[in-house]
CSV table of C-alpha atoms and ligand atoms in Angstrom, one decimal:
chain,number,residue,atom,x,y,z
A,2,UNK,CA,116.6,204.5,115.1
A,3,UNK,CA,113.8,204.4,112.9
A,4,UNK,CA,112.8,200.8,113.3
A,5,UNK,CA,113.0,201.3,116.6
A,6,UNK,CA,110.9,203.9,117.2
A,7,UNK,CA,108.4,201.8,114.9
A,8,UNK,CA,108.8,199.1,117.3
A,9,UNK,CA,108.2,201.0,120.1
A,10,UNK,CA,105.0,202.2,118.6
A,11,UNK,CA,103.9,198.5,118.4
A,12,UNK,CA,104.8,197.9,122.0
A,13,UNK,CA,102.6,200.5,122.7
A,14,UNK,CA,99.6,199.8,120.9
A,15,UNK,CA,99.3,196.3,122.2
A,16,UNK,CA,99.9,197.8,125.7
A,17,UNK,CA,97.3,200.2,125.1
A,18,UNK,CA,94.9,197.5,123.8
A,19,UNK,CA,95.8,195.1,126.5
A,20,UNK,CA,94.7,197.8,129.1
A,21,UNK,CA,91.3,198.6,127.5
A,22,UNK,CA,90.5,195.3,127.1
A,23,UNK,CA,91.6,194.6,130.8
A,24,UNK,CA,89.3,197.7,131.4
A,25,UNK,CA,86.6,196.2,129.3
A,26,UNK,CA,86.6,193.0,131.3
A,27,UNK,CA,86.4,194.9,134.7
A,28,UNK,CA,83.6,197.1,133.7
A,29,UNK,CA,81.6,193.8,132.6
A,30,UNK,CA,82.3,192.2,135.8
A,31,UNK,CA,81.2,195.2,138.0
A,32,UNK,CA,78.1,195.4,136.5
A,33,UNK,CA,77.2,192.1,137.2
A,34,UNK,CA,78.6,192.7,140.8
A,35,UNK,CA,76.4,194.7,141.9
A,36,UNK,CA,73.1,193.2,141.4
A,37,UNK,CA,75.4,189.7,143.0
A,38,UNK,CA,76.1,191.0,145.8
A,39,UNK,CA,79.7,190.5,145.3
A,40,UNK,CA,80.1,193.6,147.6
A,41,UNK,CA,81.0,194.0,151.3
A,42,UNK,CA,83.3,196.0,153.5
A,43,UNK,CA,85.6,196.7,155.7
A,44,UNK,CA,86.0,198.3,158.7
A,45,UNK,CA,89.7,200.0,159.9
A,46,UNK,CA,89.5,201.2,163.4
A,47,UNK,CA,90.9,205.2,163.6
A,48,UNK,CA,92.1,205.5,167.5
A,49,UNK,CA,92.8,208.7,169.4
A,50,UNK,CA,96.5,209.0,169.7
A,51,UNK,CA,96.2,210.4,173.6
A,52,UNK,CA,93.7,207.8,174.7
A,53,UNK,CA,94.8,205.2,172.0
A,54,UNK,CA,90.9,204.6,172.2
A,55,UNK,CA,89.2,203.6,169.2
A,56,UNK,CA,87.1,206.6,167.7
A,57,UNK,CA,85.4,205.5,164.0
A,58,UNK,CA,86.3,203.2,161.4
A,59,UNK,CA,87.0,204.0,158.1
A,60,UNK,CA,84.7,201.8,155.4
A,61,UNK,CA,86.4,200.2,152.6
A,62,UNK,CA,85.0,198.7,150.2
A,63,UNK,CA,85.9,195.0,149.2
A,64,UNK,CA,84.9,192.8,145.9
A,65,UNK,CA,84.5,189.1,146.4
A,66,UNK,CA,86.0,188.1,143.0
A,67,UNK,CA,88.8,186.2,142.3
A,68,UNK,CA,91.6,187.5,140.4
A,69,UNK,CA,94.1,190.6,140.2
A,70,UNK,CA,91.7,193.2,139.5
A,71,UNK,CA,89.6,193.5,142.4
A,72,UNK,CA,91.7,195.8,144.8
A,73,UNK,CA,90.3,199.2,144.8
A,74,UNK,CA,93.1,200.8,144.0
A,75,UNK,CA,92.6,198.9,140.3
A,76,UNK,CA,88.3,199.1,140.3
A,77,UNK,CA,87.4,201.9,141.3
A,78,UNK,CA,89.4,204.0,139.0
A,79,UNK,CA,87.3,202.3,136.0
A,80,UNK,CA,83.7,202.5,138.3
A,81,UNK,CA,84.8,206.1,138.3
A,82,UNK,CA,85.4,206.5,134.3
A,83,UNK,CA,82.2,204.1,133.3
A,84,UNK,CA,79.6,205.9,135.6
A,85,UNK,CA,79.0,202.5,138.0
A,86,UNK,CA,80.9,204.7,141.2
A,87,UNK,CA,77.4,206.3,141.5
A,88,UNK,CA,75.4,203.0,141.9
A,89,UNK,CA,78.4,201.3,143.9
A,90,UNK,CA,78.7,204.8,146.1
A,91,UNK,CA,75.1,204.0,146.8
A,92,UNK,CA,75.5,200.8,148.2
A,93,UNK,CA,78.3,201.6,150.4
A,94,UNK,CA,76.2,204.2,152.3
A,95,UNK,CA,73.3,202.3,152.6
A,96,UNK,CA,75.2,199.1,153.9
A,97,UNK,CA,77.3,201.3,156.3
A,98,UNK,CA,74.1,202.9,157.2
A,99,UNK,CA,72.5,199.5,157.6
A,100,UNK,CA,76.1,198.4,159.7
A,101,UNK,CA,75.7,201.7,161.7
A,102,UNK,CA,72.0,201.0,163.1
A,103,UNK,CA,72.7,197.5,164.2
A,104,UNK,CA,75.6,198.7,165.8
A,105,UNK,CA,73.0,201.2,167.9
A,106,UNK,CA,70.6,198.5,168.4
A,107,UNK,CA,73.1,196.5,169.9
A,108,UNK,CA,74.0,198.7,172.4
A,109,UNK,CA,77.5,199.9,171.2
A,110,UNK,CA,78.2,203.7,171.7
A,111,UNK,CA,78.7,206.1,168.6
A,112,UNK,CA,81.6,205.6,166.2
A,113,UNK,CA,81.6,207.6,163.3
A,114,UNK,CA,82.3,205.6,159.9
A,115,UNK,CA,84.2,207.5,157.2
A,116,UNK,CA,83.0,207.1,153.9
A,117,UNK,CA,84.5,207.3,150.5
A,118,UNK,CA,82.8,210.0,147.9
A,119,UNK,CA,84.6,210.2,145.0
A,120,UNK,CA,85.1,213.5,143.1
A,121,UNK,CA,82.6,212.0,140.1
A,122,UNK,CA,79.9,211.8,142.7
A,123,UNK,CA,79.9,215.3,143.1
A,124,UNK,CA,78.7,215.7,139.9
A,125,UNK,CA,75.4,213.9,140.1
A,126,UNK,CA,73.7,216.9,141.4
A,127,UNK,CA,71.3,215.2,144.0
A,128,UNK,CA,74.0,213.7,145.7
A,129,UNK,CA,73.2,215.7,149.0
A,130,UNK,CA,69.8,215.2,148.5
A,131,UNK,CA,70.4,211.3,148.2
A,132,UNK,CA,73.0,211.5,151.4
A,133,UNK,CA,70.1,213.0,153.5
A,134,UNK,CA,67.6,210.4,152.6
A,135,UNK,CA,69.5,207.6,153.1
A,136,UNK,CA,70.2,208.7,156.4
A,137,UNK,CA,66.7,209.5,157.4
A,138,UNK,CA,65.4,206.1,155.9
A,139,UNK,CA,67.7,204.3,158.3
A,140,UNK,CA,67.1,206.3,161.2
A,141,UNK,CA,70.9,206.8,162.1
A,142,UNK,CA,72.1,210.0,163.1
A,143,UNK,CA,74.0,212.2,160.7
A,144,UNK,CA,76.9,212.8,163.4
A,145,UNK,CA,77.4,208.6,162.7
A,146,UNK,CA,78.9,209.4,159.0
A,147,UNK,CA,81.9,211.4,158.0
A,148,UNK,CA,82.9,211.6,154.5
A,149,UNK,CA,86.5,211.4,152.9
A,150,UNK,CA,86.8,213.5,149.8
A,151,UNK,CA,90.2,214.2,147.8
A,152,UNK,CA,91.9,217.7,146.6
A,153,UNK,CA,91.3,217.1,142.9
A,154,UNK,CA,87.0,217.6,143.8
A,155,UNK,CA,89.2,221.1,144.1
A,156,UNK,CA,89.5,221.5,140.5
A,157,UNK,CA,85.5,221.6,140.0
A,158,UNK,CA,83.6,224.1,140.4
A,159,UNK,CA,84.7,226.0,143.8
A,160,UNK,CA,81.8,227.8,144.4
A,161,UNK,CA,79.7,224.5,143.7
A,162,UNK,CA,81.6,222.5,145.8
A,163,UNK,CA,81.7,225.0,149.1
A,164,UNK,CA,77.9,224.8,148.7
A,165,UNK,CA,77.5,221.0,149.0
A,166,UNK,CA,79.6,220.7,151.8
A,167,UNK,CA,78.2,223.2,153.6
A,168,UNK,CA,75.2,221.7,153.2
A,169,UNK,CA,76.2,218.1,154.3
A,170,UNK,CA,77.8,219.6,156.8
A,171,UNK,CA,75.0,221.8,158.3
A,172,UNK,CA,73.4,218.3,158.2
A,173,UNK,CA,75.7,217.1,160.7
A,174,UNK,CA,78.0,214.8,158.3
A,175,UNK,CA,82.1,215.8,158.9
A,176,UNK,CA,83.9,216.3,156.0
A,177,UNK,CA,87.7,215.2,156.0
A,178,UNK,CA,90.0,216.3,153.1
A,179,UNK,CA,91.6,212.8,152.6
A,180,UNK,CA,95.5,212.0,150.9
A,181,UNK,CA,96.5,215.4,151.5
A,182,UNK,CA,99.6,216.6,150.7
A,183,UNK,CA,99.7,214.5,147.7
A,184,UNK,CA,96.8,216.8,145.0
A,185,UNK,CA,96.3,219.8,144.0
A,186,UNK,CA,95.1,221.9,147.2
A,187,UNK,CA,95.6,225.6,147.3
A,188,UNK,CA,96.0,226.6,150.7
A,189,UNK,CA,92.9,228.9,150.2
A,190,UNK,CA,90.9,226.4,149.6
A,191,UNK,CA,91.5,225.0,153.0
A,192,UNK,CA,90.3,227.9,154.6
A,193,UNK,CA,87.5,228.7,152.2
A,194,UNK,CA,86.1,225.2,152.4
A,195,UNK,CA,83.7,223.8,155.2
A,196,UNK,CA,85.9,221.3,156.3
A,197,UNK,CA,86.5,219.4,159.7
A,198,UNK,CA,89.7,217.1,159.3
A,199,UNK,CA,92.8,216.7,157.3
A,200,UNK,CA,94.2,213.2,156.4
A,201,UNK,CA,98.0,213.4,156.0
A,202,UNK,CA,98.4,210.9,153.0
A,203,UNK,CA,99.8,207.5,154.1
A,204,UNK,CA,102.8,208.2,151.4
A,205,UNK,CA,104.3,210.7,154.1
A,206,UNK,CA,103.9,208.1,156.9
A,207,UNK,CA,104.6,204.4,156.0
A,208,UNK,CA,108.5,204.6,156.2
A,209,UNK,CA,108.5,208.1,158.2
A,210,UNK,CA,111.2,207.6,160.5
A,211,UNK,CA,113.6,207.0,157.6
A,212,UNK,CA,112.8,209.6,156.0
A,213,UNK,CA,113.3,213.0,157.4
A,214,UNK,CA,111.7,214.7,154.8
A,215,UNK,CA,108.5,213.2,155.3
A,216,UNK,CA,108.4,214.1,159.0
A,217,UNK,CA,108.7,217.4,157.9
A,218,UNK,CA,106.1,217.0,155.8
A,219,UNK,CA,103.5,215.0,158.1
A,220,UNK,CA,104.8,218.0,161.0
A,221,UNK,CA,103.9,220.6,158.7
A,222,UNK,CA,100.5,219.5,157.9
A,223,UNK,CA,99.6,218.4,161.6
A,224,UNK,CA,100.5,222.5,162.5
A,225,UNK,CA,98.9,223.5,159.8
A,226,UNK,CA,95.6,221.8,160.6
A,227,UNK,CA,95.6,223.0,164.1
A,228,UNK,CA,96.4,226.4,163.2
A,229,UNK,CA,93.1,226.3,160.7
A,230,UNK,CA,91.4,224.8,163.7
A,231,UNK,CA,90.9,221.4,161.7
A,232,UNK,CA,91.4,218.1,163.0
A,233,UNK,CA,94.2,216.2,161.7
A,234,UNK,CA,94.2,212.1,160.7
A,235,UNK,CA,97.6,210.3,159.8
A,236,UNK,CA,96.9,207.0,157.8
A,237,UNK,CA,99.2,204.1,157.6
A,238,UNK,CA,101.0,203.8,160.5
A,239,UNK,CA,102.7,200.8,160.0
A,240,UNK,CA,105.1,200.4,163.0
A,241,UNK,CA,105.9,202.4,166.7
A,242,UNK,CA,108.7,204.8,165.3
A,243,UNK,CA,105.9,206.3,163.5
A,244,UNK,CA,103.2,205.8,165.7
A,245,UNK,CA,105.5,207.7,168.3
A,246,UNK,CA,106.4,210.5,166.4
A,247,UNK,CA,102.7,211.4,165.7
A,248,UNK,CA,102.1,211.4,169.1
A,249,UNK,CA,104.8,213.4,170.1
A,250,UNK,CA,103.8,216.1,167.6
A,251,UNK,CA,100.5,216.4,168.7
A,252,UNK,CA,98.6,214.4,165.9
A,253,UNK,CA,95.2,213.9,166.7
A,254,UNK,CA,93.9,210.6,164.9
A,255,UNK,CA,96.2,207.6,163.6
A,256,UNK,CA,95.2,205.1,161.3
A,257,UNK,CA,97.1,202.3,160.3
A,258,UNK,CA,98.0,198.3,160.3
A,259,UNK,CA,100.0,198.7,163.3
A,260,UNK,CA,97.0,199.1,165.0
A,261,UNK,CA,94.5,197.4,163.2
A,262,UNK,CA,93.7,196.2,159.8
A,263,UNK,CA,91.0,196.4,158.0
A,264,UNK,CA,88.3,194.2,159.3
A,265,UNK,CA,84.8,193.1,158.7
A,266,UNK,CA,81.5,193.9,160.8
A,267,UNK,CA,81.6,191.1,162.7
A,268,UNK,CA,85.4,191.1,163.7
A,269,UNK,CA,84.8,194.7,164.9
A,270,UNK,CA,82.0,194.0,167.0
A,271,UNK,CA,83.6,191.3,169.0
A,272,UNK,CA,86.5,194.6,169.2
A,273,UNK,CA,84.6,197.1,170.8
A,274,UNK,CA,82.4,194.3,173.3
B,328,C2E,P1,92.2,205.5,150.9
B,328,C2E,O1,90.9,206.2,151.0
B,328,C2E,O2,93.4,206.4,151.0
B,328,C2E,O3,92.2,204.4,152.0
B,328,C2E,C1,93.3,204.0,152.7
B,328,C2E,C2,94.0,202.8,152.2
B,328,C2E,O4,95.1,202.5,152.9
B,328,C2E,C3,93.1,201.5,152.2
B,328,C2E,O5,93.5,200.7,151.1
B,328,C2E,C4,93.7,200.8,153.5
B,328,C2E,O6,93.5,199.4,153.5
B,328,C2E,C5,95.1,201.2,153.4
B,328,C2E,N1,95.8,201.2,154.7
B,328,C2E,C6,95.4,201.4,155.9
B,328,C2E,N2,96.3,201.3,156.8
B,328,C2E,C7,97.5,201.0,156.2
B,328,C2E,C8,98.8,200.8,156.6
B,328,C2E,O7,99.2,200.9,157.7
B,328,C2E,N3,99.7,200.5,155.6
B,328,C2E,C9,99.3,200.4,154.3
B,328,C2E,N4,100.3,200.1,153.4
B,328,C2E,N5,98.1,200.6,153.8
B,328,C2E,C10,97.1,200.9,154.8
B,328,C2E,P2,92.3,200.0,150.2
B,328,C2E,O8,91.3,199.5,151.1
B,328,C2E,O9,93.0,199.1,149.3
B,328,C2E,O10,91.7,201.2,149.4
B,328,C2E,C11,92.4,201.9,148.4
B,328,C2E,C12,91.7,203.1,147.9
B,328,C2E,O11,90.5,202.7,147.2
B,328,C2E,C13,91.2,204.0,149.0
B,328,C2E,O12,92.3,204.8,149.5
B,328,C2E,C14,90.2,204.8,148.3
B,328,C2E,O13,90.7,205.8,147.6
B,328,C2E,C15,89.5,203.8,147.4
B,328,C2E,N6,88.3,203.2,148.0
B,328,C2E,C16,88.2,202.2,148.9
B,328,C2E,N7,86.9,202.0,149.2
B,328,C2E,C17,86.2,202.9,148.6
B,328,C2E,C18,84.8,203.3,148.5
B,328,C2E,O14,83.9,202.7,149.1
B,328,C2E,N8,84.5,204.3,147.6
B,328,C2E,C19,85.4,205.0,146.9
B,328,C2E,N9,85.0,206.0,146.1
B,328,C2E,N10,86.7,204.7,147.0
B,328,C2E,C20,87.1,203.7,147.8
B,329,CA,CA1,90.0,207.4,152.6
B,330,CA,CA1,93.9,208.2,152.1
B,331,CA,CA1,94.0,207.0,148.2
């Protein structure tokens, strides 16, 4: 048992050190991405599940590098823990601010774009500040930008947090509690919090009708929004069974590859001619 154990403790220092080092390598390569301009994003369409009309996009951001470690699911996590989310969450707005105002110029009608804000951004204390002056610089209106926070921004400072959303919000920006049902959300927070829209997390809805559980779960939280007086999102609708049931239970707002994937600027334009 012993050499076990001592093997075991092997296994996981090299497994340890193979994921810092893997770290290491995507922290190096992010800083050089964003002076590159190895940046862009996507666009998913969010449609109004009475109208099936298309309502806003969600941005997501994509890195033009080959290799494993450029999904967000794997680079953000370490932009988050080095500091670079704050640069990168820059860029973001200021492209989908830049996306936003051609879209006007154009001719296209208002779609509000949901952006990403991760809890670490919160704690650079001129974020709102920042927000509001990007907006103004690129003359876009405020109603044009949503953004998607998660329930662990929860765990900060309460009283901090109520303040800046109240504040972006006052500004015209919605704020939409985003993967919920999956954190750390006291139901007081909910109604404490200035916010506009829930987003039932795609966990609940990808294989919904098999699972009965999660319908329960993605009914609860569609009542629950409507009985706050919050809009409610469901995210990764992936096929008609679950695009129905929404429907049928009175969810506002579906996102999902059923409808349509993620796409880039110009795809969407050609969508919404
Ligand atoms: P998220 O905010 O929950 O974004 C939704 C994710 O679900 C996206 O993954 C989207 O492509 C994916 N998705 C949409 N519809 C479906 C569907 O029908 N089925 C399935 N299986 N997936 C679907 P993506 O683009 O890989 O982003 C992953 C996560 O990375 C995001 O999750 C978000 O937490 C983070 N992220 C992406 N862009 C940004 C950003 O600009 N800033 C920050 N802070 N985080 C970002
Ligand atoms: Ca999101
Ligand atoms: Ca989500
Ligand atoms: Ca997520």
């Amino acid at each position: 048992a012993k050499a076990l154990g001592k093997n075991n403790h092997q296994y996981f220092d090299s497994e340890l050190e193979r994921s810092s080092n893997q770290q290491l390598q995507v922290e190096n390569h992010l800083r050089e991405a964003i002076g590159n301009d190895e940046f862009h994003l996507n666009y998913q369409p969010k449609i109004d599940l009475k109208s099936n009309a298309i309502i806003g996009f969600e941005a997501l951001l994509r890195w033009n590098r080959a290799g494993g470690m450029n999904t967000p699911d794997i680079f953000i996590p370490v932009a988050e823990q080095t500091g670079l989310i704050n640069e990168i969450g820059d860029w973001v707005l200021k492209q989908v601010c830049s996306d936003v105002k051609k879209w006007l110029e154009l001719g296209y009608g208002l779609l509000p774009v949901a952006i990403n804000v991760s809890p670490v951004e919160f704690r650079n204390k001129k974020l709102v500040e920042q927000i509001k002056a990007t907006i103004i610089e690129y003359g876009i209106p405020p109603e044009a930008i949503e953004i998607e926070i998660t329930e662990s921004l929860f765990l900060d400072n309460i009283s901090f947090v109520k303040e800046i959303l109240k504040d972006l919000r006052d500004f015209g920006i919605s704020v939409a509690v985003d993967d919920f049902g999956t954190g750390y959300s006291s139901l007081q927070y909910l109604h404490e919090l200035p916010i506009d829209i829930l987003k039932i997390d795609k966990s609940f809805i990808l294989d919904l009708s098999n699972q009965p559980h999660n319908a329960a779960i993605a009914d609860s939280i569609i009542n629950l929004a409507h009985n706050l007086g919050l809009k409610v999102v469901a995210e990764g609708i992936e096929n008609q069974a679950s695009m129905s049931f929404l429907k049928h239970r009175g969810c506002d707002i579906g996102q999902g590859f059923f409808m349509y994937k993620p796409m880039r600027s110009e795809e969407l334009m050609e969508l919404i001619v």
